[in-house]
PDB file of N, CA and C in Angstrom:
ATOM      1  N   MET A1171    -131.625 107.936  18.438  1.00  0.00           N
ATOM      2  CA  MET A1171    -130.591 108.458  19.317  1.00  0.00           C
ATOM      3  C   MET A1171    -130.664 107.780  20.685  1.00  0.00           C
ATOM      4  N   VAL A1172    -131.863 107.554  21.161  1.00  0.00           N
ATOM      5  CA  VAL A1172    -132.020 106.918  22.478  1.00  0.00           C
ATOM      6  C   VAL A1172    -131.440 105.498  22.462  1.00  0.00           C
ATOM      7  N   ALA A1173    -131.763 104.757  21.422  1.00  0.00           N
ATOM      8  CA  ALA A1173    -131.289 103.382  21.337  1.00  0.00           C
ATOM      9  C   ALA A1173    -129.767 103.333  21.318  1.00  0.00           C
ATOM     10  N   TYR A1174    -129.143 104.148  20.494  1.00  0.00           N
ATOM     11  CA  TYR A1174    -127.691 104.158  20.421  1.00  0.00           C
ATOM     12  C   TYR A1174    -127.069 104.726  21.706  1.00  0.00           C
ATOM     13  N   GLY A1175    -127.743 105.669  22.338  1.00  0.00           N
ATOM     14  CA  GLY A1175    -127.240 106.205  23.593  1.00  0.00           C
ATOM     15  C   GLY A1175    -127.161 105.122  24.665  1.00  0.00           C
ATOM     16  N   ILE A1176    -128.208 104.289  24.745  1.00  0.00           N
ATOM     17  CA  ILE A1176    -128.195 103.186  25.707  1.00  0.00           C
ATOM     18  C   ILE A1176    -127.081 102.199  25.357  1.00  0.00           C
ATOM     19  N   TYR A1177    -126.976 101.864  24.074  1.00  0.00           N
ATOM     20  CA  TYR A1177    -125.936 100.933  23.654  1.00  0.00           C
ATOM     21  C   TYR A1177    -124.554 101.458  23.962  1.00  0.00           C
ATOM     22  N   PHE A1178    -124.284 102.723  23.621  1.00  0.00           N
ATOM     23  CA  PHE A1178    -122.966 103.301  23.901  1.00  0.00           C
ATOM     24  C   PHE A1178    -122.709 103.384  25.402  1.00  0.00           C
ATOM     25  N   GLY A1179    -123.761 103.645  26.186  1.00  0.00           N
ATOM     26  CA  GLY A1179    -123.599 103.637  27.634  1.00  0.00           C
ATOM     27  C   GLY A1179    -123.186 102.265  28.143  1.00  0.00           C
ATOM     28  N   ALA A1180    -123.815 101.225  27.633  1.00  0.00           N
ATOM     29  CA  ALA A1180    -123.457  99.866  28.017  1.00  0.00           C
ATOM     30  C   ALA A1180    -122.022  99.533  27.565  1.00  0.00           C
ATOM     31  N   ALA A1181    -121.667  99.905  26.354  1.00  0.00           N
ATOM     32  CA  ALA A1181    -120.327  99.649  25.835  1.00  0.00           C
ATOM     33  C   ALA A1181    -119.267 100.358  26.683  1.00  0.00           C
ATOM     34  N   ASN A1182    -119.571 101.604  27.081  1.00  0.00           N
ATOM     35  CA  ASN A1182    -118.643 102.347  27.926  1.00  0.00           C
ATOM     36  C   ASN A1182    -118.502 101.666  29.284  1.00  0.00           C
ATOM     37  N   SER A1183    -119.603 101.173  29.832  1.00  0.00           N
ATOM     38  CA  SER A1183    -119.550 100.467  31.106  1.00  0.00           C
ATOM     39  C   SER A1183    -118.695  99.199  31.004  1.00  0.00           C
ATOM     40  N   ILE A1184    -118.823  98.467  29.907  1.00  0.00           N
ATOM     41  CA  ILE A1184    -118.031  97.242  29.731  1.00  0.00           C
ATOM     42  C   ILE A1184    -116.542  97.585  29.640  1.00  0.00           C
ATOM     43  N   GLN A1185    -116.220  98.652  28.933  1.00  0.00           N
ATOM     44  CA  GLN A1185    -114.812  99.054  28.854  1.00  0.00           C
ATOM     45  C   GLN A1185    -114.288  99.464  30.236  1.00  0.00           C
ATOM     46  N   GLN A1186    -115.104 100.171  30.978  1.00  0.00           N
ATOM     47  CA  GLN A1186    -114.688 100.601  32.320  1.00  0.00           C
ATOM     48  C   GLN A1186    -114.515  99.415  33.248  1.00  0.00           C
ATOM     49  N   ILE A1187    -115.386  98.439  33.128  1.00  0.00           N
ATOM     50  CA  ILE A1187    -115.241  97.221  33.951  1.00  0.00           C
ATOM     51  C   ILE A1187    -113.926  96.535  33.639  1.00  0.00           C
ATOM     52  N   ALA A1188    -113.578  96.409  32.339  1.00  0.00           N
ATOM     53  CA  ALA A1188    -112.322  95.782  31.961  1.00  0.00           C
ATOM     54  C   ALA A1188    -111.131  96.556  32.536  1.00  0.00           C
ATOM     55  N   ALA A1189    -111.177  97.865  32.445  1.00  0.00           N
ATOM     56  CA  ALA A1189    -110.090  98.694  32.946  1.00  0.00           C
ATOM     57  C   ALA A1189    -109.984  98.601  34.472  1.00  0.00           C
ATOM     58  N   ASP A1190    -111.116  98.668  35.162  1.00  0.00           N
ATOM     59  CA  ASP A1190    -111.095  98.583  36.623  1.00  0.00           C
ATOM     60  C   ASP A1190    -110.625  97.209  37.098  1.00  0.00           C
ATOM     61  N   ALA A1191    -111.040  96.154  36.389  1.00  0.00           N
ATOM     62  CA  ALA A1191    -110.610  94.797  36.756  1.00  0.00           C
ATOM     63  C   ALA A1191    -109.100  94.632  36.538  1.00  0.00           C
ATOM     64  N   ALA A1192    -108.590  95.206  35.449  1.00  0.00           N
ATOM     65  CA  ALA A1192    -107.143  95.134  35.198  1.00  0.00           C
ATOM     66  C   ALA A1192    -106.365  95.875  36.282  1.00  0.00           C
ATOM     67  N   ARG A1193    -106.853  97.040  36.658  1.00  0.00           N
ATOM     68  CA  ARG A1193    -106.170  97.783  37.721  1.00  0.00           C
ATOM     69  C   ARG A1193    -106.215  97.029  39.048  1.00  0.00           C
ATOM     70  N   THR A1194    -107.305  96.347  39.307  1.00  0.00           N
ATOM     71  CA  THR A1194    -107.403  95.539  40.525  1.00  0.00           C
ATOM     72  C   THR A1194    -106.416  94.382  40.479  1.00  0.00           C
ATOM     73  N   ALA A1195    -106.281  93.771  39.290  1.00  0.00           N
ATOM     74  CA  ALA A1195    -105.437  92.586  39.144  1.00  0.00           C
ATOM     75  C   ALA A1195    -103.956  92.874  39.380  1.00  0.00           C
ATOM     76  N   ILE A1196    -103.528  94.099  39.190  1.00  0.00           N
ATOM     77  CA  ILE A1196    -102.109  94.420  39.282  1.00  0.00           C
ATOM     78  C   ILE A1196    -101.549  94.096  40.666  1.00  0.00           C
ATOM     79  N   ALA A1197    -102.405  93.999  41.673  1.00  0.00           N
ATOM     80  CA  ALA A1197    -101.928  93.687  43.014  1.00  0.00           C
ATOM     81  C   ALA A1197    -101.519  92.216  43.167  1.00  0.00           C
ATOM     82  N   GLY A1198    -101.909  91.370  42.213  1.00  0.00           N
ATOM     83  CA  GLY A1198    -101.557  89.949  42.300  1.00  0.00           C
ATOM     84  C   GLY A1198    -100.089  89.688  42.009  1.00  0.00           C
ATOM     85  N   LEU A1199     -99.536  88.706  42.697  1.00  0.00           N
ATOM     86  CA  LEU A1199     -98.134  88.395  42.527  1.00  0.00           C
ATOM     87  C   LEU A1199     -97.844  87.469  41.344  1.00  0.00           C
ATOM     88  N   ASN A1200     -98.878  86.730  40.900  1.00  0.00           N
ATOM     89  CA  ASN A1200     -98.724  85.832  39.759  1.00  0.00           C
ATOM     90  C   ASN A1200    -100.061  85.774  39.013  1.00  0.00           C
ATOM     91  N   GLN A1201    -100.058  85.075  37.887  1.00  0.00           N
ATOM     92  CA  GLN A1201    -101.273  85.027  37.075  1.00  0.00           C
ATOM     93  C   GLN A1201    -102.463  84.473  37.829  1.00  0.00           C
ATOM     94  N   THR A1202    -102.262  83.442  38.606  1.00  0.00           N
ATOM     95  CA  THR A1202    -103.366  82.826  39.356  1.00  0.00           C
ATOM     96  C   THR A1202    -103.966  83.812  40.338  1.00  0.00           C
ATOM     97  N   GLU A1203    -103.139  84.531  41.053  1.00  0.00           N
ATOM     98  CA  GLU A1203    -103.643  85.510  42.021  1.00  0.00           C
ATOM     99  C   GLU A1203    -104.347  86.664  41.295  1.00  0.00           C
ATOM    100  N   ARG A1204    -103.795  87.084  40.167  1.00  0.00           N
ATOM    101  CA  ARG A1204    -104.435  88.152  39.408  1.00  0.00           C
ATOM    102  C   ARG A1204    -105.809  87.705  38.888  1.00  0.00           C
ATOM    103  N   GLN A1205    -105.912  86.475  38.439  1.00  0.00           N
ATOM    104  CA  GLN A1205    -107.197  85.940  37.976  1.00  0.00           C
ATOM    105  C   GLN A1205    -108.219  85.906  39.119  1.00  0.00           C
ATOM    106  N   THR A1206    -107.775  85.530  40.289  1.00  0.00           N
ATOM    107  CA  THR A1206    -108.655  85.511  41.458  1.00  0.00           C
ATOM    108  C   THR A1206    -109.158  86.901  41.800  1.00  0.00           C
ATOM    109  N   LEU A1207    -108.264  87.889  41.721  1.00  0.00           N
ATOM    110  CA  LEU A1207    -108.640  89.279  41.994  1.00  0.00           C
ATOM    111  C   LEU A1207    -109.646  89.778  40.981  1.00  0.00           C
ATOM    112  N   VAL A1208    -109.448  89.442  39.714  1.00  0.00           N
ATOM    113  CA  VAL A1208    -110.405  89.840  38.676  1.00  0.00           C
ATOM    114  C   VAL A1208    -111.758  89.213  38.941  1.00  0.00           C
ATOM    115  N   ALA A1209    -111.793  87.915  39.211  1.00  0.00           N
ATOM    116  CA  ALA A1209    -113.064  87.233  39.472  1.00  0.00           C
ATOM    117  C   ALA A1209    -113.786  87.858  40.661  1.00  0.00           C
ATOM    118  N   SER A1210    -113.060  88.171  41.708  1.00  0.00           N
ATOM    119  CA  SER A1210    -113.658  88.781  42.881  1.00  0.00           C
ATOM    120  C   SER A1210    -114.187  90.177  42.558  1.00  0.00           C
ATOM    121  N   PHE A1211    -113.418  90.957  41.826  1.00  0.00           N
ATOM    122  CA  PHE A1211    -113.840  92.299  41.456  1.00  0.00           C
ATOM    123  C   PHE A1211    -115.145  92.233  40.663  1.00  0.00           C
ATOM    124  N   LEU A1212    -115.199  91.362  39.664  1.00  0.00           N
ATOM    125  CA  LEU A1212    -116.389  91.265  38.834  1.00  0.00           C
ATOM    126  C   LEU A1212    -117.602  90.807  39.630  1.00  0.00           C
ATOM    127  N   ALA A1213    -117.409  89.822  40.493  1.00  0.00           N
ATOM    128  CA  ALA A1213    -118.516  89.321  41.312  1.00  0.00           C
ATOM    129  C   ALA A1213    -119.080  90.403  42.234  1.00  0.00           C
ATOM    130  N   ASN A1214    -118.218  91.237  42.761  1.00  0.00           N
ATOM    131  CA  ASN A1214    -118.631  92.231  43.731  1.00  0.00           C
ATOM    132  C   ASN A1214    -119.053  93.575  43.135  1.00  0.00           C
ATOM    133  N   ASN A1215    -118.626  93.872  41.900  1.00  0.00           N
ATOM    134  CA  ASN A1215    -118.822  95.228  41.392  1.00  0.00           C
ATOM    135  C   ASN A1215    -119.486  95.360  40.018  1.00  0.00           C
ATOM    136  N   ALA A1216    -119.463  94.344  39.191  1.00  0.00           N
ATOM    137  CA  ALA A1216    -119.928  94.484  37.810  1.00  0.00           C
ATOM    138  C   ALA A1216    -121.377  94.924  37.704  1.00  0.00           C
ATOM    139  N   GLY A1217    -122.222  94.493  38.624  1.00  0.00           N
ATOM    140  CA  GLY A1217    -123.630  94.858  38.565  1.00  0.00           C
ATOM    141  C   GLY A1217    -123.901  96.321  38.901  1.00  0.00           C
ATOM    142  N   GLY A1218    -122.909  97.030  39.378  1.00  0.00           N
ATOM    143  CA  GLY A1218    -123.080  98.420  39.756  1.00  0.00           C
ATOM    144  C   GLY A1218    -122.836  99.416  38.628  1.00  0.00           C
ATOM    145  N   TYR A1219    -122.484  98.946  37.449  1.00  0.00           N
ATOM    146  CA  TYR A1219    -122.223  99.825  36.306  1.00  0.00           C
ATOM    147  C   TYR A1219    -123.506 100.021  35.520  1.00  0.00           C
ATOM    148  N   PRO A1220    -123.712 101.201  34.947  1.00  0.00           N
ATOM    149  CA  PRO A1220    -124.945 101.481  34.206  1.00  0.00           C
ATOM    150  C   PRO A1220    -125.148 100.523  33.035  1.00  0.00           C
ATOM    151  N   PHE A1221    -126.379 100.052  32.902  1.00  0.00           N
ATOM    152  CA  PHE A1221    -126.829  99.190  31.797  1.00  0.00           C
ATOM    153  C   PHE A1221    -126.209  97.808  31.799  1.00  0.00           C
ATOM    154  N   VAL A1222    -125.626  97.381  32.900  1.00  0.00           N
ATOM    155  CA  VAL A1222    -124.949  96.073  32.933  1.00  0.00           C
ATOM    156  C   VAL A1222    -125.657  95.127  33.880  1.00  0.00           C
ATOM    157  N   ASP A1223    -125.982  93.942  33.359  1.00  0.00           N
ATOM    158  CA  ASP A1223    -126.481  92.828  34.161  1.00  0.00           C
ATOM    159  C   ASP A1223    -125.290  91.887  34.330  1.00  0.00           C
ATOM    160  N   ALA A1224    -124.763  91.799  35.534  1.00  0.00           N
ATOM    161  CA  ALA A1224    -123.530  91.044  35.781  1.00  0.00           C
ATOM    162  C   ALA A1224    -123.647  89.581  35.350  1.00  0.00           C
ATOM    163  N   SER A1225    -124.840  89.027  35.352  1.00  0.00           N
ATOM    164  CA  SER A1225    -125.000  87.625  34.952  1.00  0.00           C
ATOM    165  C   SER A1225    -124.774  87.416  33.450  1.00  0.00           C
ATOM    166  N   LYS A1226    -124.720  88.472  32.679  1.00  0.00           N
ATOM    167  CA  LYS A1226    -124.521  88.394  31.224  1.00  0.00           C
ATOM    168  C   LYS A1226    -123.062  88.604  30.822  1.00  0.00           C
ATOM    169  N   LEU A1227    -122.169  88.765  31.798  1.00  0.00           N
ATOM    170  CA  LEU A1227    -120.750  88.967  31.535  1.00  0.00           C
ATOM    171  C   LEU A1227    -119.998  87.656  31.490  1.00  0.00           C
ATOM    172  N   THR A1228    -119.047  87.561  30.583  1.00  0.00           N
ATOM    173  CA  THR A1228    -118.038  86.515  30.621  1.00  0.00           C
ATOM    174  C   THR A1228    -116.694  87.217  30.503  1.00  0.00           C
ATOM    175  N   TYR A1229    -115.654  86.586  30.948  1.00  0.00           N
ATOM    176  CA  TYR A1229    -114.345  87.238  30.929  1.00  0.00           C
ATOM    177  C   TYR A1229    -113.216  86.239  30.776  1.00  0.00           C
ATOM    178  N   GLN A1230    -112.085  86.749  30.374  1.00  0.00           N
ATOM    179  CA  GLN A1230    -110.819  86.042  30.417  1.00  0.00           C
ATOM    180  C   GLN A1230    -109.808  86.986  31.008  1.00  0.00           C
ATOM    181  N   ALA A1231    -108.944  86.450  31.836  1.00  0.00           N
ATOM    182  CA  ALA A1231    -107.901  87.256  32.460  1.00  0.00           C
ATOM    183  C   ALA A1231    -106.619  86.437  32.472  1.00  0.00           C
ATOM    184  N   ASN A1232    -105.673  86.849  31.660  1.00  0.00           N
ATOM    185  CA  ASN A1232    -104.443  86.077  31.515  1.00  0.00           C
ATOM    186  C   ASN A1232    -103.252  86.988  31.228  1.00  0.00           C
ATOM    187  N   ASP A1233    -102.061  86.454  31.504  1.00  0.00           N
ATOM    188  CA  ASP A1233    -100.866  87.130  31.038  1.00  0.00           C
ATOM    189  C   ASP A1233    -100.902  87.150  29.527  1.00  0.00           C
ATOM    190  N   SER A1234    -100.422  88.201  28.928  1.00  0.00           N
ATOM    191  CA  SER A1234    -100.398  88.310  27.470  1.00  0.00           C
ATOM    192  C   SER A1234     -99.460  87.263  26.874  1.00  0.00           C
ATOM    193  N   THR A1235     -99.905  86.609  25.803  1.00  0.00           N
ATOM    194  CA  THR A1235     -99.039  85.653  25.124  1.00  0.00           C
ATOM    195  C   THR A1235     -98.008  86.381  24.255  1.00  0.00           C
ATOM    196  N   ALA A1236     -98.320  87.598  23.839  1.00  0.00           N
ATOM    197  CA  ALA A1236     -97.391  88.374  23.019  1.00  0.00           C
ATOM    198  C   ALA A1236     -96.315  89.067  23.841  1.00  0.00           C
ATOM    199  N   ASP A1237     -96.638  89.442  25.087  1.00  0.00           N
ATOM    200  CA  ASP A1237     -95.705  90.179  25.944  1.00  0.00           C
ATOM    201  C   ASP A1237     -95.990  89.780  27.386  1.00  0.00           C
ATOM    202  N   GLY A1238     -95.131  88.954  27.944  1.00  0.00           N
ATOM    203  CA  GLY A1238     -95.342  88.431  29.302  1.00  0.00           C
ATOM    204  C   GLY A1238     -95.341  89.482  30.387  1.00  0.00           C
ATOM    205  N   SER A1239     -94.976  90.713  30.060  1.00  0.00           N
ATOM    206  CA  SER A1239     -94.989  91.769  31.089  1.00  0.00           C
ATOM    207  C   SER A1239     -96.358  92.459  31.109  1.00  0.00           C
ATOM    208  N   GLN A1240     -97.309  91.986  30.331  1.00  0.00           N
ATOM    209  CA  GLN A1240     -98.634  92.584  30.270  1.00  0.00           C
ATOM    210  C   GLN A1240     -99.676  91.577  30.750  1.00  0.00           C
ATOM    211  N   PHE A1241    -100.704  92.056  31.421  1.00  0.00           N
ATOM    212  CA  PHE A1241    -101.836  91.250  31.860  1.00  0.00           C
ATOM    213  C   PHE A1241    -103.064  91.794  31.163  1.00  0.00           C
ATOM    214  N   VAL A1242    -103.861  90.904  30.565  1.00  0.00           N
ATOM    215  CA  VAL A1242    -104.991  91.321  29.742  1.00  0.00           C
ATOM    216  C   VAL A1242    -106.287  90.821  30.353  1.00  0.00           C
ATOM    217  N   VAL A1243    -107.269  91.731  30.507  1.00  0.00           N
ATOM    218  CA  VAL A1243    -108.612  91.371  30.938  1.00  0.00           C
ATOM    219  C   VAL A1243    -109.545  91.629  29.754  1.00  0.00           C
ATOM    220  N   SER A1244    -110.199  90.584  29.296  1.00  0.00           N
ATOM    221  CA  SER A1244    -111.147  90.677  28.194  1.00  0.00           C
ATOM    222  C   SER A1244    -112.545  90.394  28.713  1.00  0.00           C
ATOM    223  N   ILE A1245    -113.479  91.276  28.379  1.00  0.00           N
ATOM    224  CA  ILE A1245    -114.857  91.166  28.825  1.00  0.00           C
ATOM    225  C   ILE A1245    -115.750  91.013  27.608  1.00  0.00           C
ATOM    226  N   SER A1246    -116.695  90.085  27.698  1.00  0.00           N
ATOM    227  CA  SER A1246    -117.718  89.917  26.675  1.00  0.00           C
ATOM    228  C   SER A1246    -119.081  90.037  27.367  1.00  0.00           C
ATOM    229  N   TYR A1247    -119.959  90.842  26.760  1.00  0.00           N
ATOM    230  CA  TYR A1247    -121.257  91.111  27.373  1.00  0.00           C
ATOM    231  C   TYR A1247    -122.379  90.790  26.399  1.00  0.00           C
ATOM    232  N   ASP A1248    -123.306  89.954  26.806  1.00  0.00           N
ATOM    233  CA  ASP A1248    -124.475  89.623  26.012  1.00  0.00           C
ATOM    234  C   ASP A1248    -125.499  90.749  26.189  1.00  0.00           C
ATOM    235  N   ALA A1249    -125.577  91.611  25.201  1.00  0.00           N
ATOM    236  CA  ALA A1249    -126.433  92.823  25.299  1.00  0.00           C
ATOM    237  C   ALA A1249    -127.839  92.627  24.750  1.00  0.00           C
ATOM    238  N   ARG A1250    -128.241  91.380  24.516  1.00  0.00           N
ATOM    239  CA  ARG A1250    -129.566  91.133  23.942  1.00  0.00           C
ATOM    240  C   ARG A1250    -130.713  91.608  24.828  1.00  0.00           C
ATOM    241  N   ASN A1251    -130.465  91.754  26.110  1.00  0.00           N
ATOM    242  CA  ASN A1251    -131.526  92.180  27.009  1.00  0.00           C
ATOM    243  C   ASN A1251    -131.616  93.698  27.211  1.00  0.00           C
ATOM    244  N   LEU A1252    -130.762  94.441  26.533  1.00  0.00           N
ATOM    245  CA  LEU A1252    -130.892  95.889  26.591  1.00  0.00           C
ATOM    246  C   LEU A1252    -132.228  96.282  25.961  1.00  0.00           C
ATOM    247  N   PRO A1253    -132.876  97.295  26.487  1.00  0.00           N
ATOM    248  CA  PRO A1253    -134.217  97.645  25.998  1.00  0.00           C
ATOM    249  C   PRO A1253    -134.228  98.451  24.696  1.00  0.00           C
ATOM    250  N   ILE A1254    -133.365  98.075  23.768  1.00  0.00           N
ATOM    251  CA  ILE A1254    -133.229  98.899  22.558  1.00  0.00           C
ATOM    252  C   ILE A1254    -133.588  98.159  21.271  1.00  0.00           C
ATOM    253  N   TRP A1255    -133.595  96.854  21.297  1.00  0.00           N
ATOM    254  CA  TRP A1255    -133.676  96.092  20.069  1.00  0.00           C
ATOM    255  C   TRP A1255    -135.030  96.227  19.380  1.00  0.00           C
ATOM    256  N   ASN A1256    -136.083  96.514  20.108  1.00  0.00           N
ATOM    257  CA  ASN A1256    -137.404  96.650  19.499  1.00  0.00           C
ATOM    258  C   ASN A1256    -137.933  98.083  19.508  1.00  0.00           C
ATOM    259  N   LEU A1257    -137.090  99.042  19.870  1.00  0.00           N
ATOM    260  CA  LEU A1257    -137.554 100.418  19.919  1.00  0.00           C
ATOM    261  C   LEU A1257    -137.948 100.955  18.544  1.00  0.00           C
ATOM    262  N   PHE A1258    -137.087 100.703  17.590  1.00  0.00           N
ATOM    263  CA  PHE A1258    -137.286 101.241  16.246  1.00  0.00           C
ATOM    264  C   PHE A1258    -137.025 100.148  15.218  1.00  0.00           C
ATOM    265  N   PRO A1259    -138.028  99.326  14.933  1.00  0.00           N
ATOM    266  CA  PRO A1259    -137.819  98.259  13.935  1.00  0.00           C
ATOM    267  C   PRO A1259    -137.338  98.844  12.619  1.00  0.00           C
ATOM    268  N   GLY A1260    -136.375  98.180  12.025  1.00  0.00           N
ATOM    269  CA  GLY A1260    -135.874  98.637  10.728  1.00  0.00           C
ATOM    270  C   GLY A1260    -134.619  99.481  10.799  1.00  0.00           C
ATOM    271  N   ILE A1261    -134.316 100.038  11.977  1.00  0.00           N
ATOM    272  CA  ILE A1261    -133.107 100.848  12.109  1.00  0.00           C
ATOM    273  C   ILE A1261    -131.892  99.918  12.259  1.00  0.00           C
ATOM    274  N   ALA A1262    -130.826 100.244  11.627  1.00  0.00           N
ATOM    275  CA  ALA A1262    -129.598  99.444  11.724  1.00  0.00           C
ATOM    276  C   ALA A1262    -129.078  99.512  13.149  1.00  0.00           C
ATOM    277  N   MET A1263    -128.858  98.362  13.746  1.00  0.00           N
ATOM    278  CA  MET A1263    -128.373  98.293  15.134  1.00  0.00           C
ATOM    279  C   MET A1263    -127.037  97.569  15.181  1.00  0.00           C
ATOM    280  N   PRO A1264    -126.250  97.857  16.208  1.00  0.00           N
ATOM    281  CA  PRO A1264    -124.944  97.170  16.374  1.00  0.00           C
ATOM    282  C   PRO A1264    -125.191  95.727  16.807  1.00  0.00           C
ATOM    283  N   GLY A1265    -124.107  94.978  16.917  1.00  0.00           N
ATOM    284  CA  GLY A1265    -124.195  93.586  17.330  1.00  0.00           C
ATOM    285  C   GLY A1265    -124.681  93.442  18.764  1.00  0.00           C
ATOM    286  N   THR A1266    -125.183  92.275  19.091  1.00  0.00           N
ATOM    287  CA  THR A1266    -125.731  92.041  20.429  1.00  0.00           C
ATOM    288  C   THR A1266    -124.665  91.624  21.448  1.00  0.00           C
ATOM    289  N   THR A1267    -123.440  91.470  21.012  1.00  0.00           N
ATOM    290  CA  THR A1267    -122.358  91.151  21.942  1.00  0.00           C
ATOM    291  C   THR A1267    -121.378  92.310  21.957  1.00  0.00           C
ATOM    292  N   ILE A1268    -121.097  92.812  23.150  1.00  0.00           N
ATOM    293  CA  ILE A1268    -120.125  93.888  23.333  1.00  0.00           C
ATOM    294  C   ILE A1268    -118.850  93.256  23.888  1.00  0.00           C
ATOM    295  N   LYS A1269    -117.727  93.470  23.211  1.00  0.00           N
ATOM    296  CA  LYS A1269    -116.451  92.937  23.668  1.00  0.00           C
ATOM    297  C   LYS A1269    -115.452  94.069  23.846  1.00  0.00           C
ATOM    298  N   ARG A1270    -114.803  94.082  24.987  1.00  0.00           N
ATOM    299  CA  ARG A1270    -113.791  95.107  25.277  1.00  0.00           C
ATOM    300  C   ARG A1270    -112.676  94.431  26.059  1.00  0.00           C
ATOM    301  N   GLN A1271    -111.498  95.030  26.025  1.00  0.00           N
ATOM    302  CA  GLN A1271    -110.391  94.512  26.820  1.00  0.00           C
ATOM    303  C   GLN A1271    -109.509  95.630  27.318  1.00  0.00           C
ATOM    304  N   SER A1272    -108.779  95.321  28.349  1.00  0.00           N
ATOM    305  CA  SER A1272    -107.851  96.274  28.915  1.00  0.00           C
ATOM    306  C   SER A1272    -106.544  95.539  29.286  1.00  0.00           C
ATOM    307  N   THR A1273    -105.449  96.199  29.062  1.00  0.00           N
ATOM    308  CA  THR A1273    -104.135  95.635  29.334  1.00  0.00           C
ATOM    309  C   THR A1273    -103.404  96.494  30.342  1.00  0.00           C
ATOM    310  N   ILE A1274    -102.711  95.842  31.258  1.00  0.00           N
ATOM    311  CA  ILE A1274    -101.955  96.583  32.242  1.00  0.00           C
ATOM    312  C   ILE A1274    -100.584  95.938  32.410  1.00  0.00           C
ATOM    313  N   ARG A1275     -99.591  96.740  32.643  1.00  0.00           N
ATOM    314  CA  ARG A1275     -98.226  96.234  32.805  1.00  0.00           C
ATOM    315  C   ARG A1275     -98.080  95.611  34.169  1.00  0.00           C
ATOM    316  N   VAL A1276     -97.423  94.451  34.196  1.00  0.00           N
ATOM    317  CA  VAL A1276     -97.187  93.718  35.438  1.00  0.00           C
ATOM    318  C   VAL A1276     -95.798  94.095  35.965  1.00  0.00           C
ATOM    319  N   GLY A1277     -95.716  94.403  37.224  1.00  0.00           N
ATOM    320  CA  GLY A1277     -94.414  94.675  37.828  1.00  0.00           C
ATOM    321  C   GLY A1277     -93.931  96.082  37.608  1.00  0.00           C
ATOM    322  N   GLY A1278     -92.677  96.299  37.872  1.00  0.00           N
ATOM    323  CA  GLY A1278     -92.072  97.620  37.791  1.00  0.00           C
ATOM    324  C   GLY A1278     -91.621  97.978  36.391  1.00  0.00           C
ATOM    325  N   ILE A1279     -90.966  99.077  36.280  1.00  0.00           N
ATOM    326  CA  ILE A1279     -90.549  99.589  34.972  1.00  0.00           C
ATOM    327  C   ILE A1279     -89.400  98.830  34.451  1.00  0.00           C
TER     328      ILE A1279
END
């Protein structure tokens, strides 16, 4: 339970980072400005989320190719350094990479 609790905590933090970065990006006037806002948000805030080492994050932030009125922030986190992998040898564990994304509408209604 402890191992999965830590993992789920980290996964929740990664989802929250993606959502917070997307909300920050909405202030940008174009894709380039939104990408800059996301990069700044992650550099200044990602390390403050539980179970997250900001140096293990990678991200993509782009206008959606399927719907140009949407902006998508995708976060990938290398979770190999979480203190769970050797707690209980033999127990089935999730993957070592956590991937989450958040989408936000660009502009008005």
